[in-house]
PDB file of C-alpha atoms and ligand atoms in Angstrom:
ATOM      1  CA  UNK A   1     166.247  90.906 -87.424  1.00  0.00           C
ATOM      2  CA  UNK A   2     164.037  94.314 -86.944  1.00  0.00           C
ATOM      3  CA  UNK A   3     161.090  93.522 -89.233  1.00  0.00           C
ATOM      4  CA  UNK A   4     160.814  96.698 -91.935  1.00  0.00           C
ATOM      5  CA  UNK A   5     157.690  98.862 -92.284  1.00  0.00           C
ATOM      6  CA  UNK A   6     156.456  98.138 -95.785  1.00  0.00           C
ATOM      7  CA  UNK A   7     157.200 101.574 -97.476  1.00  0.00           C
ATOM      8  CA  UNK A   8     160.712 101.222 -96.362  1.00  0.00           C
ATOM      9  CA  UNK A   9     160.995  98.108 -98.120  1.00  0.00           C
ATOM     10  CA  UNK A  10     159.568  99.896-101.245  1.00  0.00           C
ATOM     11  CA  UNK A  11     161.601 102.544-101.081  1.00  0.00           C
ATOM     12  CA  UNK A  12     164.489 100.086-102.015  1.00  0.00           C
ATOM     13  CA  UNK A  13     162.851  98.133-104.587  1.00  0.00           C
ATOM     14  CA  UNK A  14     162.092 101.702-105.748  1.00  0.00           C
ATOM     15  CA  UNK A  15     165.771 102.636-105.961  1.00  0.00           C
ATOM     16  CA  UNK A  16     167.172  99.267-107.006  1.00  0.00           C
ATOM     17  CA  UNK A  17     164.385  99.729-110.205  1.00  0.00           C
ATOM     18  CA  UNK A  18     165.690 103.409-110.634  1.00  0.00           C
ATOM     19  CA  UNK A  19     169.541 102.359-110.753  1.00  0.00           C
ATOM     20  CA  UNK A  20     168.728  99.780-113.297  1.00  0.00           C
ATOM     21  CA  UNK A  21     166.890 101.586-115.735  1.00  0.00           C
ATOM     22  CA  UNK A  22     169.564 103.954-115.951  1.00  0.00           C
ATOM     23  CA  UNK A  23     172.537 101.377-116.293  1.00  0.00           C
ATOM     24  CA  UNK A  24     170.296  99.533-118.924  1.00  0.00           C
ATOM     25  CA  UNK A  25     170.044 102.913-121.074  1.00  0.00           C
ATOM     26  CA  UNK A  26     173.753 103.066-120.732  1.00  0.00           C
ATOM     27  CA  UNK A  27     174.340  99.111-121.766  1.00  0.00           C
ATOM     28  CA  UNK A  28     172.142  99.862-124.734  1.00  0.00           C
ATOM     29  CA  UNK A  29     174.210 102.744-126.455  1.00  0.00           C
ATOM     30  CA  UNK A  30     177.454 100.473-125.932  1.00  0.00           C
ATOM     31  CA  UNK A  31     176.119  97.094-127.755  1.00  0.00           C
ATOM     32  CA  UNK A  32     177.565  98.039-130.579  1.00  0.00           C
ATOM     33  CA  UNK A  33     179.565  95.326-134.011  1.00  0.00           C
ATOM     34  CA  UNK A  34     182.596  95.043-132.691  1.00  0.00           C
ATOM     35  CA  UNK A  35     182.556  95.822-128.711  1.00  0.00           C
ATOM     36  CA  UNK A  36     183.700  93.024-126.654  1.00  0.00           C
ATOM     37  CA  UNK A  37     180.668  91.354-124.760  1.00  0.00           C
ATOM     38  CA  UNK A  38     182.960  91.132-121.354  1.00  0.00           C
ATOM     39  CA  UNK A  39     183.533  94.594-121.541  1.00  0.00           C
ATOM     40  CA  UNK A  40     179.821  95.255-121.895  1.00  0.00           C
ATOM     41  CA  UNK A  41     178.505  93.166-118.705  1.00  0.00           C
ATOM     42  CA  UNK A  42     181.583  94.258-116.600  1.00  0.00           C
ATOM     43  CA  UNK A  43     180.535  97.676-117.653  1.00  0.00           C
ATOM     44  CA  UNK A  44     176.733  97.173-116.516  1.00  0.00           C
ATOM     45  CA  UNK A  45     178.302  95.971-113.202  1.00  0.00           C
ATOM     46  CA  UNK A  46     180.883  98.427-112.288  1.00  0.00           C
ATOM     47  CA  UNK A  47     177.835 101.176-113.184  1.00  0.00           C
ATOM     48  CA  UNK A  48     175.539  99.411-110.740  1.00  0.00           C
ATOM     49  CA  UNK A  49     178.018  99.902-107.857  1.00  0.00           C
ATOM     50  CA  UNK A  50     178.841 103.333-108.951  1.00  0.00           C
ATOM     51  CA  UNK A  51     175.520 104.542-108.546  1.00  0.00           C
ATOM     52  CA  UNK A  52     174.580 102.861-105.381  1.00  0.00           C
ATOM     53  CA  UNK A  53     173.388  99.492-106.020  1.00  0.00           C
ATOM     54  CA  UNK A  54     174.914  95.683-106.426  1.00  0.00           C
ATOM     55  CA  UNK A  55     174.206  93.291-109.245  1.00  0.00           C
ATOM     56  CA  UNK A  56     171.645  91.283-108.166  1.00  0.00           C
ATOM     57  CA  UNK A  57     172.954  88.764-110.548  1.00  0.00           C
ATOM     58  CA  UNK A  58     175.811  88.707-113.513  1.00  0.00           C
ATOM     59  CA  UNK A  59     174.803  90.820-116.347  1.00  0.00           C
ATOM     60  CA  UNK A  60     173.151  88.123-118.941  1.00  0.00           C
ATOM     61  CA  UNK A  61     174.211  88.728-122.625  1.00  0.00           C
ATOM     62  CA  UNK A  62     172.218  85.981-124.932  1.00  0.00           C
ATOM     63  CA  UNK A  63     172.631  85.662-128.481  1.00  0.00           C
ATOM     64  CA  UNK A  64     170.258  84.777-131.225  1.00  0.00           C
ATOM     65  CA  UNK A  65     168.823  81.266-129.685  1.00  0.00           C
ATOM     66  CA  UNK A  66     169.954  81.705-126.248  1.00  0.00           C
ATOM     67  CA  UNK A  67     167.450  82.935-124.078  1.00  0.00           C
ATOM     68  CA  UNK A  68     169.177  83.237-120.462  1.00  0.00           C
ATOM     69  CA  UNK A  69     172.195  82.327-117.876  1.00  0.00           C
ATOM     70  CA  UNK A  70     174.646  83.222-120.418  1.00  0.00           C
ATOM     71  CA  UNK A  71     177.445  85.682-119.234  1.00  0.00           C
ATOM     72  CA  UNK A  72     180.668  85.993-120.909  1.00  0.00           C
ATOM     73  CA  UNK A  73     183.349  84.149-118.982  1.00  0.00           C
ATOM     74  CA  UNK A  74     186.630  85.521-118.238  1.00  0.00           C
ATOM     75  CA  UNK A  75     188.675  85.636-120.966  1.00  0.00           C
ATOM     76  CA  UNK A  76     186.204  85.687-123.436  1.00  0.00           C
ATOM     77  CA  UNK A  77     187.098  87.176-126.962  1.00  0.00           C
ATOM     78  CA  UNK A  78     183.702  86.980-128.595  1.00  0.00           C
ATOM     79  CA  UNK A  79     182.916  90.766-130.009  1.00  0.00           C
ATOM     80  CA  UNK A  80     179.131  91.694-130.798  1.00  0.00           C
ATOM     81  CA  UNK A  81     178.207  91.036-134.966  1.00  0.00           C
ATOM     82  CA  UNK A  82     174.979  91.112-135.986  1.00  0.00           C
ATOM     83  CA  UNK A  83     173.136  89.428-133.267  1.00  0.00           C
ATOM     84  CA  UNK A  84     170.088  90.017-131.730  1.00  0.00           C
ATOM     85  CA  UNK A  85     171.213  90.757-128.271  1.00  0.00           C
ATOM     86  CA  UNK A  86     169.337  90.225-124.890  1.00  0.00           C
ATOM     87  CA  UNK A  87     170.520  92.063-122.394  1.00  0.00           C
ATOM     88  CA  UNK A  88     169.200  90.959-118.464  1.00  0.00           C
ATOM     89  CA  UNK A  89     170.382  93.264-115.628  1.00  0.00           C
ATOM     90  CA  UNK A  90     169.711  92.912-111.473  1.00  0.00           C
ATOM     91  CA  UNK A  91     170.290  95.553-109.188  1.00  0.00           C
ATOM     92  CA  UNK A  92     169.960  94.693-105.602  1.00  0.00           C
ATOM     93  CA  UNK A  93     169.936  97.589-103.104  1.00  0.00           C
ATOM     94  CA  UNK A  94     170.115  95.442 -99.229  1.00  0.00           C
ATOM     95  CA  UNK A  95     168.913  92.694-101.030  1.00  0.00           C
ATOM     96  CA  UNK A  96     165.707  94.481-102.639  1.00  0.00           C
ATOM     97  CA  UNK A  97     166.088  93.467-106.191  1.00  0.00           C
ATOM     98  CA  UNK A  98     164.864  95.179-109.851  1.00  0.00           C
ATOM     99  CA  UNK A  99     164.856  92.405-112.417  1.00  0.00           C
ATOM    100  CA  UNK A 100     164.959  94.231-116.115  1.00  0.00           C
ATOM    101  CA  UNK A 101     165.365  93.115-119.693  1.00  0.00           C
ATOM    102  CA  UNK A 102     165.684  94.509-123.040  1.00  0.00           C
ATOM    103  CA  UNK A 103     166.530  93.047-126.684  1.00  0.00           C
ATOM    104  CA  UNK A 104     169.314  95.165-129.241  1.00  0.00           C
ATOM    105  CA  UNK A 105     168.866  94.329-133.107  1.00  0.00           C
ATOM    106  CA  UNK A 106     172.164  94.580-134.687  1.00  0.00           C
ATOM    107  CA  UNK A 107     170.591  92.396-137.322  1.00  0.00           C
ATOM    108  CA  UNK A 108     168.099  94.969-138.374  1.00  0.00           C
ATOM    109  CA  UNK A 109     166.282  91.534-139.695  1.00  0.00           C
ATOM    110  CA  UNK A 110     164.129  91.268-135.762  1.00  0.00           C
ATOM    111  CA  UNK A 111     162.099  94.300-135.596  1.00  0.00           C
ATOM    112  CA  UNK A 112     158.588  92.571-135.354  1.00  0.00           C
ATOM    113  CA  UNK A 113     160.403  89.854-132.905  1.00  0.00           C
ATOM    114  CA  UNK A 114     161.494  92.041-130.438  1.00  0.00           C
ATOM    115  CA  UNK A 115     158.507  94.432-131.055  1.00  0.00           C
ATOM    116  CA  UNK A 116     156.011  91.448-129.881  1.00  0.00           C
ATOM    117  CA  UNK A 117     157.689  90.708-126.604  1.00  0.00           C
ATOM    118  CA  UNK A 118     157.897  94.413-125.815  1.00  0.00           C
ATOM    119  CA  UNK A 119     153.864  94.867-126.797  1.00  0.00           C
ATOM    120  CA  UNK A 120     153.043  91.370-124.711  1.00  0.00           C
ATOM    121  CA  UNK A 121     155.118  92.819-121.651  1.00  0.00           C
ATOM    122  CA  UNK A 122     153.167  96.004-122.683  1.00  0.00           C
ATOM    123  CA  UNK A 123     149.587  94.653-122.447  1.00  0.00           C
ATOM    124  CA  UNK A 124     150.434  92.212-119.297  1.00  0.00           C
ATOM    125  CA  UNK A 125     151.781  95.494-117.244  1.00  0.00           C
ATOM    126  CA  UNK A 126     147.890  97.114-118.312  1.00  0.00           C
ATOM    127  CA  UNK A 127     146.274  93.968-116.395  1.00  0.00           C
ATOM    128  CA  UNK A 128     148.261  93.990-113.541  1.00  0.00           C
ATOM    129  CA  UNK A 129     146.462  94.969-110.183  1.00  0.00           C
ATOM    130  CA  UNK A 130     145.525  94.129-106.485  1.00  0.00           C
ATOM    131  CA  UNK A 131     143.668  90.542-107.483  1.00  0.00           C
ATOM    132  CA  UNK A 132     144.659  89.936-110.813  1.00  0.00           C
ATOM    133  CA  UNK A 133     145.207  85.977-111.656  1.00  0.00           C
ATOM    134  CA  UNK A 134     148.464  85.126-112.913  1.00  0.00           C
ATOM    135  CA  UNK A 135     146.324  82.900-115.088  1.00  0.00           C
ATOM    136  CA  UNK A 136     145.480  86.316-116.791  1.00  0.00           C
ATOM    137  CA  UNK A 137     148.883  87.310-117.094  1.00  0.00           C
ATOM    138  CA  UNK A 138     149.896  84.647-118.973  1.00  0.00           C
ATOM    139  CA  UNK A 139     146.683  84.339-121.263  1.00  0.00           C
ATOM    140  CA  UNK A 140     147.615  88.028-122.559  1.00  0.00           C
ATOM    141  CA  UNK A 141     151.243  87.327-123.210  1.00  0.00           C
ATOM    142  CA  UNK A 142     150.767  84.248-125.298  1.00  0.00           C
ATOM    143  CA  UNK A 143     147.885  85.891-126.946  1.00  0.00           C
ATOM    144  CA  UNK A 144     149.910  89.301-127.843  1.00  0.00           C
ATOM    145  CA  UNK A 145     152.829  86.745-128.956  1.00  0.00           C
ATOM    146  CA  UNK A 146     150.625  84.107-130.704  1.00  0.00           C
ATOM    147  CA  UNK A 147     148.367  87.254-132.558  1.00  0.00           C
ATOM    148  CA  UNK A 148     151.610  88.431-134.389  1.00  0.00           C
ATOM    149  CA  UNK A 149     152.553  84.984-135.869  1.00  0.00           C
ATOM    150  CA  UNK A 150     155.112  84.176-133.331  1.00  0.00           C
ATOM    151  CA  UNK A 151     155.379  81.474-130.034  1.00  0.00           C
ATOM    152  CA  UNK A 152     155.845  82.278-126.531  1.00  0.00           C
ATOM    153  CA  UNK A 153     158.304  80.169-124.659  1.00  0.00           C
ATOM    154  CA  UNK A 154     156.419  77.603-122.659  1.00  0.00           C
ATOM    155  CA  UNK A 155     158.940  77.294-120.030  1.00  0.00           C
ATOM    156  CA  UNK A 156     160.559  80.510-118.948  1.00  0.00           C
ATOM    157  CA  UNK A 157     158.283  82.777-116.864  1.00  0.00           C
ATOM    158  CA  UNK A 158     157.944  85.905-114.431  1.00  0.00           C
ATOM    159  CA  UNK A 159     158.228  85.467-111.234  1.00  0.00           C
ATOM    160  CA  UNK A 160     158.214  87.143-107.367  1.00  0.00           C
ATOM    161  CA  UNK A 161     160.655  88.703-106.059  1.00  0.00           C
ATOM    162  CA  UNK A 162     161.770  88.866-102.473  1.00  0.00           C
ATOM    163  CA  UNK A 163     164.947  89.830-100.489  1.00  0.00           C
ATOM    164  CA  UNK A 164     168.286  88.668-101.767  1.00  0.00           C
ATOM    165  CA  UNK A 165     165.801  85.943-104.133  1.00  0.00           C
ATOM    166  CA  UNK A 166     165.887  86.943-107.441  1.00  0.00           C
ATOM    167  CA  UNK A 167     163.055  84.323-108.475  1.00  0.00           C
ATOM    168  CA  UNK A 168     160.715  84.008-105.741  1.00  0.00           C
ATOM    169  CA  UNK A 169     157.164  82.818-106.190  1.00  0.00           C
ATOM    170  CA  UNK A 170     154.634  83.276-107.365  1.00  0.00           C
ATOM    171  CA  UNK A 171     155.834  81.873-110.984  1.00  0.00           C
ATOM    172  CA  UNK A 172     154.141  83.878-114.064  1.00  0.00           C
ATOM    173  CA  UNK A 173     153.769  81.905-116.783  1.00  0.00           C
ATOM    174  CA  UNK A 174     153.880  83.543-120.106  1.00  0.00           C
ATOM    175  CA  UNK A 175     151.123  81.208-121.810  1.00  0.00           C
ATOM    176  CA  UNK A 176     147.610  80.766-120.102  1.00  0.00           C
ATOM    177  CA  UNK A 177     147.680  77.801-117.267  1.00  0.00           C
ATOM    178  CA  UNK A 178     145.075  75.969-115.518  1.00  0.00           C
ATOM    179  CA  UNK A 179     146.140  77.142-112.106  1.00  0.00           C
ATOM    180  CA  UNK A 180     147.062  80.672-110.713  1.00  0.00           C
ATOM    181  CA  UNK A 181     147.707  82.600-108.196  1.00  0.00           C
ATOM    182  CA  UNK A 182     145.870  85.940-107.256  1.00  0.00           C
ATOM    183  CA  UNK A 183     148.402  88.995-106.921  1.00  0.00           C
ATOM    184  CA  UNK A 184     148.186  90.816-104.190  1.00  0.00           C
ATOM    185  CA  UNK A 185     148.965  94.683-103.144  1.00  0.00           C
ATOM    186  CA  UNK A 186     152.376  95.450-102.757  1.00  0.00           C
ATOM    187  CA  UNK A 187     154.005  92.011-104.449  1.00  0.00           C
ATOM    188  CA  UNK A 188     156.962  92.884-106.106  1.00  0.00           C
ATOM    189  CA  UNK A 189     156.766  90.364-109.528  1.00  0.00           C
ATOM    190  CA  UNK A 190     159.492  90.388-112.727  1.00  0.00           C
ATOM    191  CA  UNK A 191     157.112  90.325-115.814  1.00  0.00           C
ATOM    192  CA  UNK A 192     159.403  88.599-118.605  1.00  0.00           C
ATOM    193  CA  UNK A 193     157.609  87.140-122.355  1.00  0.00           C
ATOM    194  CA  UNK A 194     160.015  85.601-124.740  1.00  0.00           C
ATOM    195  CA  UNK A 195     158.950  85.166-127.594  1.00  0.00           C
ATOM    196  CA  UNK A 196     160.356  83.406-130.731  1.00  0.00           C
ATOM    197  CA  UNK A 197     160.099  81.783-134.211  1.00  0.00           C
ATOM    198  CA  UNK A 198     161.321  78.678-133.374  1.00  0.00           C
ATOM    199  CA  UNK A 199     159.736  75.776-131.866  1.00  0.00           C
ATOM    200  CA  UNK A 200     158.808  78.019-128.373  1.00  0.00           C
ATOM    201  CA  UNK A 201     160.918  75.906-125.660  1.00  0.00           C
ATOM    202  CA  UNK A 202     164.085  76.310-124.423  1.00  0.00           C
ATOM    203  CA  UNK A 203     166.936  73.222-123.279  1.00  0.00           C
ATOM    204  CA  UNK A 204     169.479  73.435-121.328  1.00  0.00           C
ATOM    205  CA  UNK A 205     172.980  73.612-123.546  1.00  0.00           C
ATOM    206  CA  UNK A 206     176.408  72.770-121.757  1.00  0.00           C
ATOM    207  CA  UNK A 207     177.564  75.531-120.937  1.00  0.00           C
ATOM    208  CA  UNK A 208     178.320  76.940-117.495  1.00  0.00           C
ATOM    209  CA  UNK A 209     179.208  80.779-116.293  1.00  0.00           C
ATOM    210  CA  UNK A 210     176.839  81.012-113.592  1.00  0.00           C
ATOM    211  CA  UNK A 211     176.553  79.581-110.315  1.00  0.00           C
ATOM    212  CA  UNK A 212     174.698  79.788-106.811  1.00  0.00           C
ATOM    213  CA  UNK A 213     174.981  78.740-103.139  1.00  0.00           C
ATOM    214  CA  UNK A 214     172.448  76.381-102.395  1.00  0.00           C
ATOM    215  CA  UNK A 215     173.930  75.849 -98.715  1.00  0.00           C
ATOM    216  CA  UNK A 216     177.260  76.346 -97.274  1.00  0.00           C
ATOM    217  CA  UNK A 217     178.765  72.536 -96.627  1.00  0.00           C
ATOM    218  CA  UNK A 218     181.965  72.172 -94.663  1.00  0.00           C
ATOM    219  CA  UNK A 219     184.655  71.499 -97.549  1.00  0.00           C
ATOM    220  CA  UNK A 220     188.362  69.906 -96.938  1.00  0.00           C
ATOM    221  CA  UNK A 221     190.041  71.438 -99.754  1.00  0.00           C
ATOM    222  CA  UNK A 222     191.796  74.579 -99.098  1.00  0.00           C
ATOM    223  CA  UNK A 223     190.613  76.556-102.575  1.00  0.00           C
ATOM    224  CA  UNK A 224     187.061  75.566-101.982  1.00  0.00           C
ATOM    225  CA  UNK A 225     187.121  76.482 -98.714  1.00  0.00           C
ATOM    226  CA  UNK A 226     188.082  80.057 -99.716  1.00  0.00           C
ATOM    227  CA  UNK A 227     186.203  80.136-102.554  1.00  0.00           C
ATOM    228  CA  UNK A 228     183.055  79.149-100.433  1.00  0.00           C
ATOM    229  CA  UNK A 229     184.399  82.069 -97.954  1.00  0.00           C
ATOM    230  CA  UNK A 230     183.895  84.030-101.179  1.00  0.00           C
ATOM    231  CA  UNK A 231     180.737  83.470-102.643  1.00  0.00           C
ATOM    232  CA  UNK A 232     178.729  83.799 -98.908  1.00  0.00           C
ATOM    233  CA  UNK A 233     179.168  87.252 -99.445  1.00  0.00           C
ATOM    234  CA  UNK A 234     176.141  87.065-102.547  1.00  0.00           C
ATOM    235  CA  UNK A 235     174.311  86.004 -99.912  1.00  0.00           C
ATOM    236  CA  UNK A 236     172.464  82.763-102.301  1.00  0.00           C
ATOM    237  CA  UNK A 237     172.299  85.129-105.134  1.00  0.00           C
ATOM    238  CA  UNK A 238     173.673  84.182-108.496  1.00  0.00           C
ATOM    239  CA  UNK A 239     177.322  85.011-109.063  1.00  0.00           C
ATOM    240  CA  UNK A 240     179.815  84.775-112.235  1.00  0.00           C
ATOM    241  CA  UNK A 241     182.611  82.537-112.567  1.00  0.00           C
ATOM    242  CA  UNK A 242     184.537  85.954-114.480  1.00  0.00           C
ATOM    243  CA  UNK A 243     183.823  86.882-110.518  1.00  0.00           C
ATOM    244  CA  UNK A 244     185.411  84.559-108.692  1.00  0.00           C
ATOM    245  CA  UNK A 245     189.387  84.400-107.859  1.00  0.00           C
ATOM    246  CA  UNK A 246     191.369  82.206-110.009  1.00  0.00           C
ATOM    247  CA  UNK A 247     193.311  80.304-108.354  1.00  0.00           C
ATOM    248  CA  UNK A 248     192.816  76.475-108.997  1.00  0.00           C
ATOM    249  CA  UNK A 249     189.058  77.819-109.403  1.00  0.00           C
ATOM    250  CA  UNK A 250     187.687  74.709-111.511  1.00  0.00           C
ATOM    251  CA  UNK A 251     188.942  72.264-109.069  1.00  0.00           C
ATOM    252  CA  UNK A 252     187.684  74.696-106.098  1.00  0.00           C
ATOM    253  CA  UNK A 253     184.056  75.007-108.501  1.00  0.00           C
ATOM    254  CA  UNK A 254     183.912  71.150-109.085  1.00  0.00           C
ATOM    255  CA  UNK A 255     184.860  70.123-104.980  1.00  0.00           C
ATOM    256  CA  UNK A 256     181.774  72.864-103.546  1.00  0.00           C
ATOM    257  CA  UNK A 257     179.603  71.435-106.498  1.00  0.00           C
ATOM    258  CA  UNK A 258     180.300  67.616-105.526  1.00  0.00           C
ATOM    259  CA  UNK A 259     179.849  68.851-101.711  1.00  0.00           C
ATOM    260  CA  UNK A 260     175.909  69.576-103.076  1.00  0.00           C
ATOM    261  CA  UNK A 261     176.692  73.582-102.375  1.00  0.00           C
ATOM    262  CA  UNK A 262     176.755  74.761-105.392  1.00  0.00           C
ATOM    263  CA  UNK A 263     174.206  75.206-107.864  1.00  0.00           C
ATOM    264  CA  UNK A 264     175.134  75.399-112.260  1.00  0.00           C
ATOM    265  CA  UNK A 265     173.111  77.660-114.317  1.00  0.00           C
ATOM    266  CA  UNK A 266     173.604  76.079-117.522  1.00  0.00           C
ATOM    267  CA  UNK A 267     172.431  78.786-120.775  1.00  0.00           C
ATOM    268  CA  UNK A 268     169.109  78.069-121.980  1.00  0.00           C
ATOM    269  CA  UNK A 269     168.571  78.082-125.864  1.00  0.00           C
ATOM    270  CA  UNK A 270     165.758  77.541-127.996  1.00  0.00           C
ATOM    271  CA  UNK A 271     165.132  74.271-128.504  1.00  0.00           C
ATOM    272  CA  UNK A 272     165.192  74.094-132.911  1.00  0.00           C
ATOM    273  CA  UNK A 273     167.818  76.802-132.497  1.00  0.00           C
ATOM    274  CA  UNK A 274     164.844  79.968-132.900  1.00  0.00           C
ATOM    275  CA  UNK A 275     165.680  83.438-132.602  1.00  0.00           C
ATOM    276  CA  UNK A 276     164.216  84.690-129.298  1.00  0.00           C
ATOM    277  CA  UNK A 277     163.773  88.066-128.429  1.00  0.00           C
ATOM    278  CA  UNK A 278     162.754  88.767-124.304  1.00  0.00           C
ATOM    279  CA  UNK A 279     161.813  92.141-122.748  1.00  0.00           C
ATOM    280  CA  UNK A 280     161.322  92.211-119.009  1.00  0.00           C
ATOM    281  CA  UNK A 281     160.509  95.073-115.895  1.00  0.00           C
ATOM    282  CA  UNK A 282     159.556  94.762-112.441  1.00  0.00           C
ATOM    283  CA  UNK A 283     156.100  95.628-110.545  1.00  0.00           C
ATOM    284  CA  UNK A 284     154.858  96.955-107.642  1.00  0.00           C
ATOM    285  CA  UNK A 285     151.635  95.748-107.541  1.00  0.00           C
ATOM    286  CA  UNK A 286     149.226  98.139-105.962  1.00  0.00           C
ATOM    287  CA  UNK A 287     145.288  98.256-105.713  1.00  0.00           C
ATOM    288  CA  UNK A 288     143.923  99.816-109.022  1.00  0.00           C
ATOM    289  CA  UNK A 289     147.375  98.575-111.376  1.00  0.00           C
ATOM    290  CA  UNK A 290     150.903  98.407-110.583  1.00  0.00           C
ATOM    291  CA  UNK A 291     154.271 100.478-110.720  1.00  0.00           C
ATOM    292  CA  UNK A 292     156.759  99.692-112.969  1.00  0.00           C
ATOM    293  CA  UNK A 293     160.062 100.007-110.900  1.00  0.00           C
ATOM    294  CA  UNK A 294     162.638  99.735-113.801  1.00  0.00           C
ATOM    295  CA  UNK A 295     161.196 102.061-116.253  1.00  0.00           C
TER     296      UNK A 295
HETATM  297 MN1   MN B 301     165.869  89.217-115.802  1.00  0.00          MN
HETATM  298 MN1   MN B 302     163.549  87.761-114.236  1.00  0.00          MN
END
């Protein structure tokens, strides 16, 4: 494959970012009591495609305690109450991804909560230049979080981003490390503190809507064999099961996952059941600051 020229490459990252901020403003105005969350994320993804781009992965819709990999599967009933809501949208354009989060209050009762991830995602975009440790990064999220009374979770982070590899190193913690990495000029990183009232670390719960090739394995049974036809076309990027054809789908699922091709995203909640409250954008990095893609 041609190697790109750099600005090319940009220029994608650029648009990708550009299609997802407006799709997010969009998802915002329709989390409303009452809406169906399906009809929200297949709204954010329909959107995506209409206005250029291709989810970079399913549109994540966490409640409350859950922090990430939840999607709503496909027949799910559950309307919006008084939640607070994380939405998480990707937007790939030719596999140059935008990585963007925001958190909806339709508790009224989070304000401060998702005001402190905003400020620490805020105050880590200031720092962010041609050299900057990720050490640093994650010293000024935790201390934004930490400052207002609240913890940052310990073990979801940032991270790079790289063609059709929606969490490519280098990882960005959101509290300070002992190691780093430097950032360099022109990394593309997702910037993403959580922060919450409970004990600040999230577990993996049982639950299971999203999935991704690790490697295609040669597979006997006929409906994973199609279904594995299907999913090459994300090209190793996350995909929803609401995606997928039905057809004897759990035992096609279950064979590719057995066969060590698939990978399960299980949703991540807060460990002592916290509220937790994430706000996320991606970077350019560049050599006096950065540019903020998805804005
Ligand atoms: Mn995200
Ligand atoms: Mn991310």
């Amino acid at each position: 494959m041609e190697e790109e020229g750099i600005e090319r490459v940009l220029e994608k990252y650029r648009k990708a970012g550009k299609i997802l901020a407006g799709v997010r403003e969009e998802a915002i105005a329709k989390v409303k009591e009452g809406v169906l969350l399906v009809e929200v994320a297949e709204f954010v993804e329909q959107r995506i495609r209409e206005r250029g781009g291709e989810p970079a992965f399913p549109c994540n819709i966490s409640l409350n305690e859950e922090a990430a990999h939840a999607t709503p599967s496909m027949d799910d009933t559950r309307v919006f109450g008084n939640e607070l809501v994380k939405i998480d949208i990707g937007v790939h354009v030719d596999g140059y991804i935008g990585d963007s989060a925001v958190t909806v209050d339709l508790s009224g009762e989070h304000e401060e909560l998702v005001r402190v991830s905003e400020a620490a995602l805020n105050e880590a975009i200031k720092i962010i230049r041609d050299g900057v440790s990720t050490i640093e990064i994650g010293e000024v999220i935790e201390h934004t979080i930490r400052e207002q009374g609240y913890r940052p979770v310990v073990n979801l982070s940032g991270h790079g981003l790289a063609r059709y590899n929606s969490h490519a190193p280098p990882t960005i913690p959101n509290v300070r490390y002992e190691h780093g990495v430097l950032l360099s000029e022109n990394d593309v990183v997702a910037i993403e503190p959580f922060a919450t009232d409970g004990a600040g670390k999230v577990v993996e719960s049982g639950t299971v809507e999203i999935y991704g090739l690790i490697k295609a394995k040669p597979v006997r049974v006929t409906e994973a064999k199609k279904l594995m036809e299907a999913i090459k076309s994300y090209q190793g990027l996350p995909f929803a099961k609401r995606w997928l054809p039905r057809e004897r789908l759990d035992l096609a699922l279950r064979t590719l996952k057995n066969a060590g091709a698939l990978r399960e995203y299980p949703v991540l909640r807060e460990e002592e059941k916290g509220v937790i409250s994430q706000a996320e954008h991606t970077v350019i990095v560049t050599k006096d600051g950065c540019e903020v893609t998805t804005q």
